[in-house]
């Protein structure tokens, strides 16, 4: 949760957050008071001004204006002031919401925003204040909507989206149509019944209403799904549906043509100019642009973009919700029992119909069909949100004489779905999952399950990612060969994992060179005397606590979708975990080398003590090595060159034993330049320990790691091309010095 | 080697083969992509360059499982053989399978054997307490103390060990996992 506060800080809100709800309320009221009192002040000011004017006028030609020492001109700043106030308020509410741990799991964030909005509305209504005209058609479409869509598109996990795109389009497109027409037609039939007094609502209006009410808001649902860790395809279905759904549903009326952030905005505007869906345009722009933007900008700019985008969309969403709350509390409602109830009922019925029917069809074509349980979840996740409300609010009164009724109905549906469905979907998902996790797993099972998950993730990485779609593969190839070369700069931004790795290596290199004895680092495995194996009777509490320890401390499996959550920018834990794993492995390898292990599965003789072997290489050429160290660690491309040396050493020595031991890259690297005798001597002494380890070390170097966290391409492919280019450069330089070494054959062959 | 429709060296490729025909082709492309120097086989290094494996706690062991018996080179049939363990189990097969044929690589037993050898480093057919401890160490964060790890390892072996020899044999391992859906846990959809 500190992350949450950190986010607030970076956004510039150095705010002390009071916890108690009462102080929240107090704060709210305090902020609102100036607005209320300003009205009074204005009236008194004007009356006060009139008298002196009269006096002055009588006195002669005095200027009409009075220059007063202190006056309150609220009208001038009303709009920006109030808008800012609302945004500030909602942000504080959000911070409080996330700081209190239990709440996000209980209810979606939309709930909170609606409540805040309703409160604000109540206050405004209570003080009889004329709220500024924030919401009109052009403001909504031009300013409020694009940031939300841009953010949605930018942070969408693209690979799963495109893998499931067939199902998504089928479901989103057809589903939206079925829902819209279904609801519209059913309501029309209801309206025909004279008893309800709805006969004046014609078919067109009903159909339009049906389409706007069927738009689903993904935000609420996804936030809760995060808690339940729903599986990936399901996730993508809902997310994809909502995203496309927004695009289809909002495009009802004619959209006024207009013109990172400006690029996307331009695309949005451009598409809108052509009367095409601006929302889909801005989504496509965000999705395509994201890859190249991420690779090109520096780390700080990247963060800035992300945060700014989040902020913009957050602001827009907030405004919409607050406005929704404001208009809830007010006089412009028309309550018609029949219409509203039937709307609710039909929404659910038609959603159920469309879900089950459409998925039945699409399951026939899918490799991995969605189970009934999944379909239930999709059905239940039909939470309406700000989108529907905005559309309802923007209905022109001329075409819709009974607009108020529609607005009321929309509000009811939104409130119902957000609060009731939003709050209960979490428990529902957990309940549906319960048959897997119901029985308490033994420690054995937990461990093995996690091991298998890691194993599966690892094997998947070995297989690489490929989809069933030829088009996508072709695009990837094209992109890789041409687009990336043009659009991406050569010096890549370094992620923190990469810089950590470099630091570790430098540190080790310096250590080795200076002392020849390695010191234990913080994470080294502590040595202990061999314990006598005894079988202990463990109480259930002990077992319980063990299980707890395991669950809490086991490393997480790499998530494909990076646990996308709209309100979390990046999963910090996975990066921390990755670093930890790297550091530990580094140290383990270093120590195993010291103990003189040859095989990884040899008897672990030396586990208990850490012996310091002096480096057999001795220090015949410390000076040489020093300079090499400096030179090589500076060189960015040093990583990729190592495998080639490694390979050469392997084939020459003909060592068949693989070991997990590592050795310093630097000294080995200096060998070719050092001359023949030392090289061979080196070989003999420390053969099996070093070679593989070196290769290992080299191979673990940054380039692929940079993509470790969010990988679009198979890292094998992309680093492959670059490193081979670099390697060819390097081997070209060093060929003369290696003439006397026999095994450059592999390298030469490759050329 | 370009444009090869049939990947070399895989006998009986087809629905009964180690993997399906389409997957075979894709795996071959992947094999070639991983093979940096176009040597025709993979070395450990090639696999180590897969970034995601480096930050997988079991990365090294997974790579080791591709190089059994101390081999240094991984050819394509070997590559496929390992990956075939992860093919989803085909539901229609069991009834038709010829008992004389060797068990398909992606059967439950074989999947379990594959997982077992991740633990059993010395290949003695048993997971000793020490081996269990090593695996635990790999998989758990640094904030867990050594004593806690040891007691967890103790407990793990104790739970599964039925004949009281202080180690978990393959059969005991299988038994402890009989309730688990191994077929699903160790299947990769793209290999179907």
JSON list of C-alpha atoms in Angstrom, two decimals, chain A residues 163-164 233 366-368 439 442-445 447-470 473 497 523 525-526 528 530-531 533-538 543 546 549-550 552-556 558 577-578 580-582 584-585 600-601 603-604 607-608 642-644 646-647 650 655-658 660 692 695-700 704-705 708 711 714-717 719-720 723 727 746 750, chain B residues 22-23 26-27 29-30 33-34 36-39 41 43-45 47-62 64-72 79 82-83 86 88 111-112 114-115 118-119 121-124 127 129-132 134-144 146-152 154-161 164 166 173 176-180 182 184-192:
[
{"chain": "A", "resi": 163, "resn": "UNK", "atom": "CA", "xyz": [-4.44, -14.45, -29.46]},
{"chain": "A", "resi": 164, "resn": "UNK", "atom": "CA", "xyz": [-8.04, -14.40, -28.47]},
{"chain": "A", "resi": 233, "resn": "UNK", "atom": "CA", "xyz": [-8.20, -16.05, -21.59]},
{"chain": "A", "resi": 366, "resn": "UNK", "atom": "CA", "xyz": [-11.67, -22.71, -29.92]},
{"chain": "A", "resi": 367, "resn": "UNK", "atom": "CA", "xyz": [-8.75, -24.90, -28.96]},
{"chain": "A", "resi": 368, "resn": "UNK", "atom": "CA", "xyz": [-9.52, -24.28, -25.34]},
{"chain": "A", "resi": 439, "resn": "UNK", "atom": "CA", "xyz": [-9.34, -28.83, 0.70]},
{"chain": "A", "resi": 442, "resn": "UNK", "atom": "CA", "xyz": [-0.57, -30.43, 2.22]},
{"chain": "A", "resi": 443, "resn": "UNK", "atom": "CA", "xyz": [2.80, -28.82, 2.26]},
{"chain": "A", "resi": 444, "resn": "UNK", "atom": "CA", "xyz": [3.93, -31.41, -0.23]},
{"chain": "A", "resi": 445, "resn": "UNK", "atom": "CA", "xyz": [1.31, -30.47, -2.67]},
{"chain": "A", "resi": 447, "resn": "UNK", "atom": "CA", "xyz": [5.57, -27.16, -2.98]},
{"chain": "A", "resi": 448, "resn": "UNK", "atom": "CA", "xyz": [5.08, -29.48, -5.90]},
{"chain": "A", "resi": 449, "resn": "UNK", "atom": "CA", "xyz": [2.39, -27.34, -7.41]},
{"chain": "A", "resi": 450, "resn": "UNK", "atom": "CA", "xyz": [4.59, -24.32, -7.31]},
{"chain": "A", "resi": 451, "resn": "UNK", "atom": "CA", "xyz": [7.46, -26.27, -8.73]},
{"chain": "A", "resi": 452, "resn": "UNK", "atom": "CA", "xyz": [5.33, -27.43, -11.59]},
{"chain": "A", "resi": 453, "resn": "UNK", "atom": "CA", "xyz": [4.12, -23.96, -12.27]},
{"chain": "A", "resi": 454, "resn": "UNK", "atom": "CA", "xyz": [7.66, -22.73, -12.50]},
{"chain": "A", "resi": 455, "resn": "UNK", "atom": "CA", "xyz": [8.55, -25.67, -14.65]},
{"chain": "A", "resi": 456, "resn": "UNK", "atom": "CA", "xyz": [5.69, -25.02, -16.96]},
{"chain": "A", "resi": 457, "resn": "UNK", "atom": "CA", "xyz": [6.56, -21.35, -17.22]},
{"chain": "A", "resi": 458, "resn": "UNK", "atom": "CA", "xyz": [10.14, -22.27, -17.98]},
{"chain": "A", "resi": 459, "resn": "UNK", "atom": "CA", "xyz": [9.23, -24.74, -20.67]},
{"chain": "A", "resi": 460, "resn": "UNK", "atom": "CA", "xyz": [6.86, -22.25, -22.18]},
{"chain": "A", "resi": 461, "resn": "UNK", "atom": "CA", "xyz": [9.71, -19.82, -22.36]},
{"chain": "A", "resi": 462, "resn": "UNK", "atom": "CA", "xyz": [11.83, -22.39, -24.07]},
{"chain": "A", "resi": 463, "resn": "UNK", "atom": "CA", "xyz": [9.10, -23.00, -26.59]},
{"chain": "A", "resi": 464, "resn": "UNK", "atom": "CA", "xyz": [8.72, -19.34, -27.16]},
{"chain": "A", "resi": 465, "resn": "UNK", "atom": "CA", "xyz": [5.46, -17.72, -28.00]},
{"chain": "A", "resi": 466, "resn": "UNK", "atom": "CA", "xyz": [3.67, -18.49, -31.09]},
{"chain": "A", "resi": 467, "resn": "UNK", "atom": "CA", "xyz": [0.09, -18.07, -32.00]},
{"chain": "A", "resi": 468, "resn": "UNK", "atom": "CA", "xyz": [-2.18, -19.86, -34.36]},
{"chain": "A", "resi": 469, "resn": "UNK", "atom": "CA", "xyz": [-2.32, -16.90, -36.60]},
{"chain": "A", "resi": 470, "resn": "UNK", "atom": "CA", "xyz": [-0.17, -16.71, -39.65]},
{"chain": "A", "resi": 473, "resn": "UNK", "atom": "CA", "xyz": [3.60, -14.18, -37.27]},
{"chain": "A", "resi": 497, "resn": "UNK", "atom": "CA", "xyz": [17.60, -5.58, -13.49]},
{"chain": "A", "resi": 523, "resn": "UNK", "atom": "CA", "xyz": [22.87, -13.79, 0.51]},
{"chain": "A", "resi": 525, "resn": "UNK", "atom": "CA", "xyz": [23.93, -19.81, 2.09]},
{"chain": "A", "resi": 526, "resn": "UNK", "atom": "CA", "xyz": [24.85, -19.95, 5.73]},
{"chain": "A", "resi": 528, "resn": "UNK", "atom": "CA", "xyz": [25.55, -25.26, 9.30]},
{"chain": "A", "resi": 530, "resn": "UNK", "atom": "CA", "xyz": [24.95, -31.51, 9.40]},
{"chain": "A", "resi": 531, "resn": "UNK", "atom": "CA", "xyz": [21.79, -32.06, 11.29]},
{"chain": "A", "resi": 533, "resn": "UNK", "atom": "CA", "xyz": [17.84, -36.53, 10.79]},
{"chain": "A", "resi": 534, "resn": "UNK", "atom": "CA", "xyz": [15.11, -37.06, 13.27]},
{"chain": "A", "resi": 535, "resn": "UNK", "atom": "CA", "xyz": [11.44, -37.39, 12.76]},
{"chain": "A", "resi": 536, "resn": "UNK", "atom": "CA", "xyz": [9.62, -34.83, 14.75]},
{"chain": "A", "resi": 537, "resn": "UNK", "atom": "CA", "xyz": [6.04, -34.93, 15.77]},
{"chain": "A", "resi": 538, "resn": "UNK", "atom": "CA", "xyz": [4.58, -31.76, 14.48]},
{"chain": "A", "resi": 543, "resn": "UNK", "atom": "CA", "xyz": [2.15, -27.47, 10.02]},
{"chain": "A", "resi": 546, "resn": "UNK", "atom": "CA", "xyz": [4.88, -23.95, 7.83]},
{"chain": "A", "resi": 549, "resn": "UNK", "atom": "CA", "xyz": [5.60, -19.57, 5.46]},
{"chain": "A", "resi": 550, "resn": "UNK", "atom": "CA", "xyz": [5.72, -21.48, 2.25]},
{"chain": "A", "resi": 552, "resn": "UNK", "atom": "CA", "xyz": [4.00, -16.34, 1.59]},
{"chain": "A", "resi": 553, "resn": "UNK", "atom": "CA", "xyz": [7.58, -16.78, 0.69]},
{"chain": "A", "resi": 554, "resn": "UNK", "atom": "CA", "xyz": [7.72, -18.90, -2.37]},
{"chain": "A", "resi": 555, "resn": "UNK", "atom": "CA", "xyz": [8.66, -17.10, -5.49]},
{"chain": "A", "resi": 556, "resn": "UNK", "atom": "CA", "xyz": [5.83, -16.16, -7.73]},
{"chain": "A", "resi": 558, "resn": "UNK", "atom": "CA", "xyz": [6.05, -15.39, -13.97]},
{"chain": "A", "resi": 577, "resn": "UNK", "atom": "CA", "xyz": [11.91, -11.18, -7.07]},
{"chain": "A", "resi": 578, "resn": "UNK", "atom": "CA", "xyz": [13.82, -11.38, -10.31]},
{"chain": "A", "resi": 580, "resn": "UNK", "atom": "CA", "xyz": [16.75, -11.59, -5.79]},
{"chain": "A", "resi": 581, "resn": "UNK", "atom": "CA", "xyz": [16.89, -14.72, -7.88]},
{"chain": "A", "resi": 582, "resn": "UNK", "atom": "CA", "xyz": [19.69, -13.32, -9.95]},
{"chain": "A", "resi": 584, "resn": "UNK", "atom": "CA", "xyz": [21.28, -15.63, -5.29]},
{"chain": "A", "resi": 585, "resn": "UNK", "atom": "CA", "xyz": [22.20, -17.57, -8.34]},
{"chain": "A", "resi": 600, "resn": "UNK", "atom": "CA", "xyz": [25.84, -30.38, -10.11]},
{"chain": "A", "resi": 601, "resn": "UNK", "atom": "CA", "xyz": [24.65, -33.70, -8.88]},
{"chain": "A", "resi": 603, "resn": "UNK", "atom": "CA", "xyz": [27.64, -35.34, -3.52]},
{"chain": "A", "resi": 604, "resn": "UNK", "atom": "CA", "xyz": [27.44, -32.01, -1.80]},
{"chain": "A", "resi": 607, "resn": "UNK", "atom": "CA", "xyz": [28.00, -27.55, 1.73]},
{"chain": "A", "resi": 608, "resn": "UNK", "atom": "CA", "xyz": [28.87, -27.04, 5.28]},
{"chain": "A", "resi": 642, "resn": "UNK", "atom": "CA", "xyz": [31.29, -13.99, -24.39]},
{"chain": "A", "resi": 643, "resn": "UNK", "atom": "CA", "xyz": [29.35, -16.86, -25.77]},
{"chain": "A", "resi": 644, "resn": "UNK", "atom": "CA", "xyz": [31.64, -16.97, -28.72]},
{"chain": "A", "resi": 646, "resn": "UNK", "atom": "CA", "xyz": [32.99, -19.76, -24.44]},
{"chain": "A", "resi": 647, "resn": "UNK", "atom": "CA", "xyz": [32.16, -21.82, -27.36]},
{"chain": "A", "resi": 650, "resn": "UNK", "atom": "CA", "xyz": [34.61, -25.72, -25.16]},
{"chain": "A", "resi": 655, "resn": "UNK", "atom": "CA", "xyz": [35.60, -31.01, -21.89]},
{"chain": "A", "resi": 656, "resn": "UNK", "atom": "CA", "xyz": [32.54, -33.05, -21.60]},
{"chain": "A", "resi": 657, "resn": "UNK", "atom": "CA", "xyz": [31.61, -32.32, -18.10]},
{"chain": "A", "resi": 658, "resn": "UNK", "atom": "CA", "xyz": [29.19, -29.56, -17.66]},
{"chain": "A", "resi": 660, "resn": "UNK", "atom": "CA", "xyz": [27.47, -25.09, -12.85]},
{"chain": "A", "resi": 692, "resn": "UNK", "atom": "CA", "xyz": [30.60, -23.60, -18.54]},
{"chain": "A", "resi": 695, "resn": "UNK", "atom": "CA", "xyz": [29.39, -19.17, -20.66]},
{"chain": "A", "resi": 696, "resn": "UNK", "atom": "CA", "xyz": [26.67, -19.14, -18.19]},
{"chain": "A", "resi": 697, "resn": "UNK", "atom": "CA", "xyz": [27.72, -15.86, -16.81]},
{"chain": "A", "resi": 698, "resn": "UNK", "atom": "CA", "xyz": [28.07, -14.43, -20.20]},
{"chain": "A", "resi": 699, "resn": "UNK", "atom": "CA", "xyz": [24.81, -15.71, -21.33]},
{"chain": "A", "resi": 700, "resn": "UNK", "atom": "CA", "xyz": [23.02, -14.31, -18.40]},
{"chain": "A", "resi": 704, "resn": "UNK", "atom": "CA", "xyz": [17.68, -10.81, -22.99]},
{"chain": "A", "resi": 705, "resn": "UNK", "atom": "CA", "xyz": [17.13, -9.86, -19.40]},
{"chain": "A", "resi": 708, "resn": "UNK", "atom": "CA", "xyz": [12.56, -10.54, -19.07]},
{"chain": "A", "resi": 711, "resn": "UNK", "atom": "CA", "xyz": [8.35, -9.83, -23.43]},
{"chain": "A", "resi": 714, "resn": "UNK", "atom": "CA", "xyz": [10.82, -14.44, -28.25]},
{"chain": "A", "resi": 715, "resn": "UNK", "atom": "CA", "xyz": [13.88, -13.04, -26.67]},
{"chain": "A", "resi": 716, "resn": "UNK", "atom": "CA", "xyz": [15.86, -15.64, -28.47]},
{"chain": "A", "resi": 717, "resn": "UNK", "atom": "CA", "xyz": [15.05, -14.18, -31.81]},
{"chain": "A", "resi": 719, "resn": "UNK", "atom": "CA", "xyz": [18.74, -10.72, -29.22]},
{"chain": "A", "resi": 720, "resn": "UNK", "atom": "CA", "xyz": [19.96, -13.30, -31.62]},
{"chain": "A", "resi": 723, "resn": "UNK", "atom": "CA", "xyz": [24.29, -10.28, -30.88]},
{"chain": "A", "resi": 727, "resn": "UNK", "atom": "CA", "xyz": [29.82, -10.86, -32.58]},
{"chain": "A", "resi": 746, "resn": "UNK", "atom": "CA", "xyz": [32.97, -22.80, -35.38]},
{"chain": "A", "resi": 750, "resn": "UNK", "atom": "CA", "xyz": [29.43, -19.29, -39.00]},
{"chain": "B", "resi": 22, "resn": "UNK", "atom": "CA", "xyz": [2.12, -28.37, -36.95]},
{"chain": "B", "resi": 23, "resn": "UNK", "atom": "CA", "xyz": [3.77, -28.02, -33.58]},
{"chain": "B", "resi": 26, "resn": "UNK", "atom": "CA", "xyz": [7.04, -24.56, -35.13]},
{"chain": "B", "resi": 27, "resn": "UNK", "atom": "CA", "xyz": [9.38, -26.23, -32.70]},
{"chain": "B", "resi": 29, "resn": "UNK", "atom": "CA", "xyz": [11.75, -22.98, -36.24]},
{"chain": "B", "resi": 30, "resn": "UNK", "atom": "CA", "xyz": [12.18, -22.26, -32.60]},
{"chain": "B", "resi": 33, "resn": "UNK", "atom": "CA", "xyz": [16.07, -19.47, -33.77]},
{"chain": "B", "resi": 34, "resn": "UNK", "atom": "CA", "xyz": [17.67, -20.52, -30.51]},
{"chain": "B", "resi": 36, "resn": "UNK", "atom": "CA", "xyz": [22.74, -18.85, -32.42]},
{"chain": "B", "resi": 37, "resn": "UNK", "atom": "CA", "xyz": [25.70, -19.96, -34.37]},
{"chain": "B", "resi": 38, "resn": "UNK", "atom": "CA", "xyz": [23.76, -22.26, -36.60]},
{"chain": "B", "resi": 39, "resn": "UNK", "atom": "CA", "xyz": [25.65, -25.20, -35.26]},
{"chain": "B", "resi": 41, "resn": "UNK", "atom": "CA", "xyz": [22.42, -28.32, -32.14]},
{"chain": "B", "resi": 43, "resn": "UNK", "atom": "CA", "xyz": [24.26, -25.88, -26.13]},
{"chain": "B", "resi": 44, "resn": "UNK", "atom": "CA", "xyz": [23.46, -24.85, -22.59]},
{"chain": "B", "resi": 45, "resn": "UNK", "atom": "CA", "xyz": [24.38, -21.34, -23.43]},
{"chain": "B", "resi": 47, "resn": "UNK", "atom": "CA", "xyz": [19.11, -21.96, -23.57]},
{"chain": "B", "resi": 48, "resn": "UNK", "atom": "CA", "xyz": [20.61, -19.69, -20.98]},
{"chain": "B", "resi": 49, "resn": "UNK", "atom": "CA", "xyz": [20.14, -16.77, -23.25]},
{"chain": "B", "resi": 50, "resn": "UNK", "atom": "CA", "xyz": [16.43, -17.01, -22.89]},
{"chain": "B", "resi": 51, "resn": "UNK", "atom": "CA", "xyz": [15.95, -14.13, -20.57]},
{"chain": "B", "resi": 52, "resn": "UNK", "atom": "CA", "xyz": [12.92, -15.41, -18.79]},
{"chain": "B", "resi": 53, "resn": "UNK", "atom": "CA", "xyz": [14.69, -18.56, -17.78]},
{"chain": "B", "resi": 54, "resn": "UNK", "atom": "CA", "xyz": [17.37, -16.61, -16.02]},
{"chain": "B", "resi": 55, "resn": "UNK", "atom": "CA", "xyz": [14.88, -15.21, -13.60]},
{"chain": "B", "resi": 56, "resn": "UNK", "atom": "CA", "xyz": [13.05, -18.46, -13.14]},
{"chain": "B", "resi": 57, "resn": "UNK", "atom": "CA", "xyz": [14.05, -19.99, -9.81]},
{"chain": "B", "resi": 58, "resn": "UNK", "atom": "CA", "xyz": [14.30, -23.37, -11.45]},
{"chain": "B", "resi": 59, "resn": "UNK", "atom": "CA", "xyz": [15.94, -22.09, -14.58]},
{"chain": "B", "resi": 60, "resn": "UNK", "atom": "CA", "xyz": [19.18, -24.00, -14.22]},
{"chain": "B", "resi": 61, "resn": "UNK", "atom": "CA", "xyz": [17.47, -27.24, -13.43]},
{"chain": "B", "resi": 62, "resn": "UNK", "atom": "CA", "xyz": [15.13, -26.92, -16.34]},
{"chain": "B", "resi": 64, "resn": "UNK", "atom": "CA", "xyz": [19.76, -29.41, -17.08]},
{"chain": "B", "resi": 65, "resn": "UNK", "atom": "CA", "xyz": [16.80, -31.56, -17.89]},
{"chain": "B", "resi": 66, "resn": "UNK", "atom": "CA", "xyz": [17.44, -30.93, -21.54]},
{"chain": "B", "resi": 67, "resn": "UNK", "atom": "CA", "xyz": [20.95, -32.27, -21.21]},
{"chain": "B", "resi": 68, "resn": "UNK", "atom": "CA", "xyz": [20.63, -35.59, -19.53]},
{"chain": "B", "resi": 69, "resn": "UNK", "atom": "CA", "xyz": [23.62, -37.77, -18.74]},
{"chain": "B", "resi": 70, "resn": "UNK", "atom": "CA", "xyz": [26.07, -34.96, -19.05]},
{"chain": "B", "resi": 71, "resn": "UNK", "atom": "CA", "xyz": [25.53, -34.35, -22.73]},
{"chain": "B", "resi": 72, "resn": "UNK", "atom": "CA", "xyz": [26.79, -31.11, -24.08]},
{"chain": "B", "resi": 79, "resn": "UNK", "atom": "CA", "xyz": [14.65, -31.08, -27.86]},
{"chain": "B", "resi": 82, "resn": "UNK", "atom": "CA", "xyz": [11.72, -33.17, -23.67]},
{"chain": "B", "resi": 83, "resn": "UNK", "atom": "CA", "xyz": [8.99, -30.84, -24.85]},
{"chain": "B", "resi": 86, "resn": "UNK", "atom": "CA", "xyz": [4.26, -31.23, -22.00]},
{"chain": "B", "resi": 88, "resn": "UNK", "atom": "CA", "xyz": [-1.72, -31.95, -23.43]},
{"chain": "B", "resi": 111, "resn": "UNK", "atom": "CA", "xyz": [5.10, -36.22, -16.77]},
{"chain": "B", "resi": 112, "resn": "UNK", "atom": "CA", "xyz": [5.59, -37.13, -13.16]},
{"chain": "B", "resi": 114, "resn": "UNK", "atom": "CA", "xyz": [10.01, -35.64, -15.63]},
{"chain": "B", "resi": 115, "resn": "UNK", "atom": "CA", "xyz": [9.11, -33.57, -12.59]},
{"chain": "B", "resi": 118, "resn": "UNK", "atom": "CA", "xyz": [14.05, -32.10, -11.25]},
{"chain": "B", "resi": 119, "resn": "UNK", "atom": "CA", "xyz": [14.31, -32.98, -7.62]},
{"chain": "B", "resi": 121, "resn": "UNK", "atom": "CA", "xyz": [19.74, -34.73, -8.92]},
{"chain": "B", "resi": 122, "resn": "UNK", "atom": "CA", "xyz": [21.87, -37.74, -8.18]},
{"chain": "B", "resi": 123, "resn": "UNK", "atom": "CA", "xyz": [19.51, -40.00, -10.07]},
{"chain": "B", "resi": 124, "resn": "UNK", "atom": "CA", "xyz": [19.26, -42.56, -7.36]},
{"chain": "B", "resi": 127, "resn": "UNK", "atom": "CA", "xyz": [14.48, -37.62, -3.25]},
{"chain": "B", "resi": 129, "resn": "UNK", "atom": "CA", "xyz": [15.92, -34.80, 2.48]},
{"chain": "B", "resi": 130, "resn": "UNK", "atom": "CA", "xyz": [18.91, -32.91, 1.30]},
{"chain": "B", "resi": 131, "resn": "UNK", "atom": "CA", "xyz": [17.66, -32.76, -2.24]},
{"chain": "B", "resi": 132, "resn": "UNK", "atom": "CA", "xyz": [14.31, -31.55, -1.02]},
{"chain": "B", "resi": 134, "resn": "UNK", "atom": "CA", "xyz": [17.95, -27.76, -2.09]},
{"chain": "B", "resi": 135, "resn": "UNK", "atom": "CA", "xyz": [14.80, -27.42, -4.10]},
{"chain": "B", "resi": 136, "resn": "UNK", "atom": "CA", "xyz": [13.16, -25.51, -1.31]},
{"chain": "B", "resi": 137, "resn": "UNK", "atom": "CA", "xyz": [16.06, -23.15, -1.13]},
{"chain": "B", "resi": 138, "resn": "UNK", "atom": "CA", "xyz": [15.75, -22.45, -4.79]},
{"chain": "B", "resi": 139, "resn": "UNK", "atom": "CA", "xyz": [12.12, -21.71, -4.58]},
{"chain": "B", "resi": 140, "resn": "UNK", "atom": "CA", "xyz": [11.81, -19.65, -1.48]},
{"chain": "B", "resi": 141, "resn": "UNK", "atom": "CA", "xyz": [12.79, -16.07, -0.86]},
{"chain": "B", "resi": 142, "resn": "UNK", "atom": "CA", "xyz": [15.72, -15.08, 1.26]},
{"chain": "B", "resi": 143, "resn": "UNK", "atom": "CA", "xyz": [13.74, -13.99, 4.23]},
{"chain": "B", "resi": 144, "resn": "UNK", "atom": "CA", "xyz": [13.05, -17.53, 5.33]},
{"chain": "B", "resi": 146, "resn": "UNK", "atom": "CA", "xyz": [17.63, -21.89, 7.30]},
{"chain": "B", "resi": 147, "resn": "UNK", "atom": "CA", "xyz": [15.99, -23.58, 10.28]},
{"chain": "B", "resi": 148, "resn": "UNK", "atom": "CA", "xyz": [12.57, -22.92, 8.89]},
{"chain": "B", "resi": 149, "resn": "UNK", "atom": "CA", "xyz": [13.60, -24.32, 5.56]},
{"chain": "B", "resi": 150, "resn": "UNK", "atom": "CA", "xyz": [15.02, -27.40, 7.15]},
{"chain": "B", "resi": 151, "resn": "UNK", "atom": "CA", "xyz": [11.92, -28.07, 9.12]},
{"chain": "B", "resi": 152, "resn": "UNK", "atom": "CA", "xyz": [9.78, -27.58, 6.06]},
{"chain": "B", "resi": 154, "resn": "UNK", "atom": "CA", "xyz": [11.69, -32.47, 6.99]},
{"chain": "B", "resi": 155, "resn": "UNK", "atom": "CA", "xyz": [8.00, -32.18, 6.99]},
{"chain": "B", "resi": 156, "resn": "UNK", "atom": "CA", "xyz": [7.71, -32.54, 3.25]},
{"chain": "B", "resi": 157, "resn": "UNK", "atom": "CA", "xyz": [9.69, -35.75, 3.22]},
{"chain": "B", "resi": 158, "resn": "UNK", "atom": "CA", "xyz": [7.89, -37.02, 6.24]},
{"chain": "B", "resi": 159, "resn": "UNK", "atom": "CA", "xyz": [4.48, -36.51, 4.68]},
{"chain": "B", "resi": 160, "resn": "UNK", "atom": "CA", "xyz": [5.28, -38.42, 1.58]},
{"chain": "B", "resi": 161, "resn": "UNK", "atom": "CA", "xyz": [7.57, -41.05, 2.98]},
{"chain": "B", "resi": 164, "resn": "UNK", "atom": "CA", "xyz": [10.28, -44.71, 6.52]},
{"chain": "B", "resi": 166, "resn": "UNK", "atom": "CA", "xyz": [13.84, -40.91, 5.02]},
{"chain": "B", "resi": 173, "resn": "UNK", "atom": "CA", "xyz": [6.05, -39.11, -4.99]},
{"chain": "B", "resi": 176, "resn": "UNK", "atom": "CA", "xyz": [1.43, -37.83, -2.80]},
{"chain": "B", "resi": 177, "resn": "UNK", "atom": "CA", "xyz": [0.32, -36.13, -5.97]},
{"chain": "B", "resi": 178, "resn": "UNK", "atom": "CA", "xyz": [-2.51, -38.40, -6.90]},
{"chain": "B", "resi": 179, "resn": "UNK", "atom": "CA", "xyz": [-5.09, -35.77, -6.20]},
{"chain": "B", "resi": 180, "resn": "UNK", "atom": "CA", "xyz": [-3.43, -33.20, -8.30]},
{"chain": "B", "resi": 182, "resn": "UNK", "atom": "CA", "xyz": [-0.94, -33.15, -13.28]},
{"chain": "B", "resi": 184, "resn": "UNK", "atom": "CA", "xyz": [-3.34, -29.82, -16.67]},
{"chain": "B", "resi": 185, "resn": "UNK", "atom": "CA", "xyz": [-0.43, -28.46, -14.67]},
{"chain": "B", "resi": 186, "resn": "UNK", "atom": "CA", "xyz": [2.16, -29.91, -16.93]},
{"chain": "B", "resi": 187, "resn": "UNK", "atom": "CA", "xyz": [0.57, -29.27, -20.27]},
{"chain": "B", "resi": 188, "resn": "UNK", "atom": "CA", "xyz": [1.28, -26.47, -22.61]},
{"chain": "B", "resi": 189, "resn": "UNK", "atom": "CA", "xyz": [-1.53, -25.65, -24.92]},
{"chain": "B", "resi": 190, "resn": "UNK", "atom": "CA", "xyz": [0.57, -24.60, -27.85]},
{"chain": "B", "resi": 191, "resn": "UNK", "atom": "CA", "xyz": [2.04, -28.06, -28.08]},
{"chain": "B", "resi": 192, "resn": "UNK", "atom": "CA", "xyz": [-1.29, -29.61, -28.78]}
]
